[in-house]
XYZ file of C-alpha atoms in Angstrom:
267
model
C -28.572 50.562 20.825
C -29.049 47.235 19.050
C -27.692 48.690 15.777
C -24.677 50.096 17.627
C -24.011 46.679 19.214
C -24.228 44.931 15.864
C -21.891 47.442 14.277
C -19.416 46.990 17.127
C -19.588 43.171 16.730
C -18.936 43.488 12.983
C -15.956 45.720 13.730
C -14.553 43.145 16.136
C -14.957 40.345 13.597
C -13.291 42.417 10.926
C -10.386 43.173 13.241
C -9.973 39.537 14.231
C -10.395 37.341 11.128
C -9.777 34.141 13.131
C -13.091 34.694 14.907
C -15.020 34.720 11.622
C -15.959 31.594 9.759
C -13.554 30.701 6.961
C -12.947 27.838 4.535
C -10.731 26.194 7.149
C -11.855 25.445 10.689
C -9.987 26.274 13.843
C -7.567 23.612 15.048
C -8.912 21.208 17.663
C -6.121 20.351 20.075
C -6.105 16.850 21.540
C -3.590 14.721 23.353
C -1.183 13.448 20.703
C -1.912 16.065 18.071
C -4.513 18.349 16.543
C -7.076 18.235 13.728
C -8.881 20.685 11.455
C -11.090 20.747 8.346
C -10.265 22.580 5.127
C -12.243 23.074 1.912
C -11.000 24.600 -1.312
C -12.537 25.962 -4.490
C -16.144 25.918 -5.623
C -18.563 22.976 -5.788
C -18.955 21.412 -9.209
C -22.282 21.153 -11.074
C -23.174 18.032 -9.065
C -22.510 19.870 -5.809
C -19.256 18.054 -5.006
C -16.773 20.112 -3.011
C -13.239 18.978 -2.185
C -11.873 19.193 1.317
C -9.736 17.332 3.802
C -9.280 16.490 7.455
C -5.750 17.440 8.468
C -4.425 15.220 11.271
C -1.254 16.695 12.729
C 0.187 13.887 14.872
C 2.944 14.330 17.409
C 5.956 11.973 17.185
C 5.132 8.518 18.521
C 1.361 8.861 17.980
C -0.812 7.166 15.369
C -4.283 7.055 13.855
C -6.194 4.571 11.719
C -7.154 3.669 8.146
C -10.751 3.027 7.037
C -10.466 -0.496 8.564
C -7.918 -0.615 11.400
C -7.767 -4.403 11.682
C -7.461 -6.109 15.075
C -7.928 -2.924 17.101
C -8.859 0.725 16.769
C -11.666 2.687 15.172
C -11.804 4.258 11.714
C -12.222 8.023 11.293
C -15.852 9.105 11.197
C -17.599 12.293 10.091
C -21.238 13.333 10.564
C -22.485 16.427 8.723
C -26.174 16.129 9.642
C -26.028 19.403 11.627
C -24.757 21.296 8.560
C -26.707 23.640 6.295
C -27.111 22.570 2.659
C -24.717 19.606 3.013
C -26.101 16.214 1.964
C -23.080 14.036 2.732
C -19.355 13.822 3.358
C -17.180 10.877 2.370
C -13.580 10.200 3.348
C -10.927 8.905 0.981
C -7.733 7.393 2.374
C -4.077 7.479 1.376
C -2.254 4.152 1.415
C -1.812 2.945 4.999
C 1.011 0.948 6.537
C 0.758 -2.338 8.410
C 1.806 -2.033 12.045
C 2.360 -4.676 14.717
C 2.621 -3.416 18.296
C 3.108 -6.891 19.738
C -0.505 -7.288 20.852
C -2.396 -6.191 17.748
C -1.838 -5.728 14.042
C -3.431 -2.650 12.583
C -3.556 -0.489 9.460
C -3.014 3.224 9.659
C -0.610 6.121 9.923
C 2.141 7.027 12.377
C 2.958 10.411 10.848
C 0.837 13.503 10.115
C -1.732 12.678 7.448
C -4.414 14.428 5.374
C -7.643 12.529 4.719
C -9.416 13.853 1.587
C -13.164 14.430 1.831
C -15.835 14.935 -0.804
C -18.660 17.092 0.555
C -21.868 17.023 -1.489
C -24.165 20.042 -1.364
C -27.912 19.575 -1.538
C -28.279 22.691 -3.714
C -24.991 23.612 -5.447
C -26.052 27.182 -6.182
C -26.966 27.979 -2.572
C -24.800 28.883 0.408
C -23.624 26.136 2.745
C -22.301 25.917 6.281
C -20.356 22.834 7.375
C -20.907 21.698 10.959
C -18.987 18.407 11.054
C -18.895 16.105 14.054
C -15.553 14.321 13.701
C -14.369 11.272 15.636
C -11.080 9.422 15.354
C -8.696 7.490 17.562
C -5.335 9.076 18.289
C -3.105 6.554 19.985
C 0.283 6.145 21.645
C 0.360 3.246 24.134
C -3.365 3.843 24.688
C -5.970 5.461 22.445
C -7.445 8.881 23.122
C -10.751 9.484 21.328
C -10.592 12.816 19.502
C -14.178 13.985 19.157
C -15.271 17.500 18.272
C -17.427 19.642 16.008
C -15.501 21.523 13.330
C -17.204 24.464 11.633
C -16.385 26.285 8.413
C -17.948 28.347 5.644
C -16.736 26.862 2.331
C -17.552 30.057 0.397
C -15.420 32.328 2.570
C -11.875 32.626 1.184
C -12.615 29.655 -1.093
C -9.634 30.386 -3.352
C -7.100 30.645 -0.531
C -3.873 29.450 -2.239
C -2.454 27.625 0.792
C -5.701 25.756 1.440
C -6.075 24.958 -2.259
C -2.536 23.575 -2.456
C -3.053 21.469 0.678
C -6.302 19.937 -0.590
C -4.853 19.269 -4.041
C -1.833 17.567 -2.444
C -4.113 15.391 -0.277
C -6.045 14.146 -3.312
C -2.844 13.660 -5.323
C -1.513 11.387 -2.555
C -4.398 8.914 -2.887
C -3.742 5.483 -4.413
C -4.145 5.450 -8.182
C -7.050 3.468 -9.685
C -6.201 -0.211 -10.087
C -5.388 -1.440 -13.583
C -4.899 -4.880 -15.166
C -1.136 -4.940 -14.577
C -1.391 -3.541 -11.022
C -4.321 -4.539 -8.883
C -6.502 -7.482 -7.867
C -7.060 -9.900 -10.724
C -9.308 -12.383 -8.900
C -10.831 -13.169 -5.509
C -12.362 -16.488 -4.467
C -13.486 -18.269 -1.328
C -11.729 -21.396 -0.122
C -13.497 -22.690 2.973
C -13.286 -19.993 5.641
C -10.743 -17.944 3.705
C -10.777 -15.358 0.953
C -7.948 -15.881 -1.556
C -6.986 -12.770 -3.490
C -4.649 -12.859 -6.492
C -2.794 -9.630 -7.184
C -0.807 -8.357 -10.133
C 2.103 -6.350 -8.792
C 4.960 -4.508 -10.477
C 8.297 -4.375 -8.747
C 9.339 -6.762 -5.983
C 6.417 -9.042 -4.932
C 8.020 -9.350 -1.487
C 7.243 -5.658 -0.917
C 3.507 -6.095 -1.570
C 1.002 -5.296 1.182
C -2.743 -5.790 0.779
C -5.441 -3.980 2.770
C -9.120 -4.923 2.556
C -11.782 -2.903 4.363
C -14.646 -4.804 5.920
C -18.066 -3.173 5.552
C -21.775 -4.032 5.345
C -21.366 -6.951 7.750
C -18.045 -8.288 6.391
C -14.914 -8.582 8.544
C -11.543 -10.146 7.701
C -8.343 -11.168 9.402
C -4.932 -9.750 8.565
C -3.905 -10.730 4.999
C -1.040 -13.203 4.657
C 1.011 -13.021 1.459
C 1.806 -16.278 -0.342
C 3.902 -16.814 -3.479
C 2.570 -19.833 -5.416
C 3.414 -20.913 -8.945
C 4.698 -17.435 -9.752
C 1.527 -15.785 -8.464
C 1.187 -13.278 -5.641
C -1.695 -14.350 -3.413
C -3.146 -13.004 -0.193
C -5.096 -15.224 2.207
C -7.605 -13.614 4.569
C -9.705 -15.319 7.228
C -13.400 -14.459 6.772
C -14.419 -13.461 10.298
C -17.959 -12.301 9.560
C -20.340 -11.906 6.663
C -23.955 -10.788 6.197
C -26.830 -13.189 5.654
C -27.367 -11.892 2.128
C -25.143 -10.221 -0.447
C -25.502 -6.413 -0.185
C -26.147 -4.134 -3.117
C -23.300 -1.871 -4.127
C -19.881 -1.823 -5.712
C -18.106 -4.079 -3.235
C -15.329 -3.786 -0.663
C -12.558 -1.192 -0.802
C -9.006 -2.455 -1.126
C -5.575 -0.861 -1.336
C -2.540 -2.665 -2.781
C 0.890 -1.246 -1.962
C 4.286 -2.180 -3.404
C 7.666 -0.513 -3.790
C 6.312 0.722 -7.159
C 3.432 2.677 -5.581
C -0.147 2.078 -4.474
C -3.485 1.437 -6.194
C -7.022 1.100 -4.932
C -10.182 -0.571 -6.154
C -13.148 -2.730 -5.158
C -13.660 -6.462 -4.681
C -17.259 -7.499 -5.466
C -19.377 -8.650 -2.557
C -19.392 -12.423 -2.123
């Protein structure tokens, strides 16, 4: 009887592919939109596998960048319940600065794809992603979207639609900063951080986003043109007692010529 039941279950799964694990999760429906995870391709020799969190927002709704600013919470992902997954790290397309009258925040008010790098513990072995995802989806108030999204990255790994979507998400990321487009210096002046930026195009179009982390927090950047230089002044709201190890704080610089990203060393 047990063998018959198992065979019947396999038949059902074969007849209904949506009930079987695939390289994209089911959609999670929430007020204001829906979210799902997708992976594409095979892990590289270091075990890195590309994927993305697709956030399909309804008109009038928004979600947040890696550091929202005055209000909101950044997207979070926890893969500790997964099999053979060591870590997952978001990357972020260039955000926009928003002012709703009460708060200024950095994020997205249209559907957005957040690239993810999953790292397998053992690249040659099978993996199962069980990702606990949390993000704020907001209209006039914020609705926490919290769920577990499950997928098997090896099942239908070469799906052309999923592959194209993940490739497009990574292609939309800010380019690496370079000497002629990026932060050229950052210094403290009293309670402020002064950042000098090299920007192509119209300096008046420049927006600067700096993500607080490891005990650092900053106010909204204010752009200043001084002696032909494009500067951004940020209030230092919090800092750790000692300088952390690591590469520094993530920044994104946006102009009418495009967007770049990089790091500012810890102070």
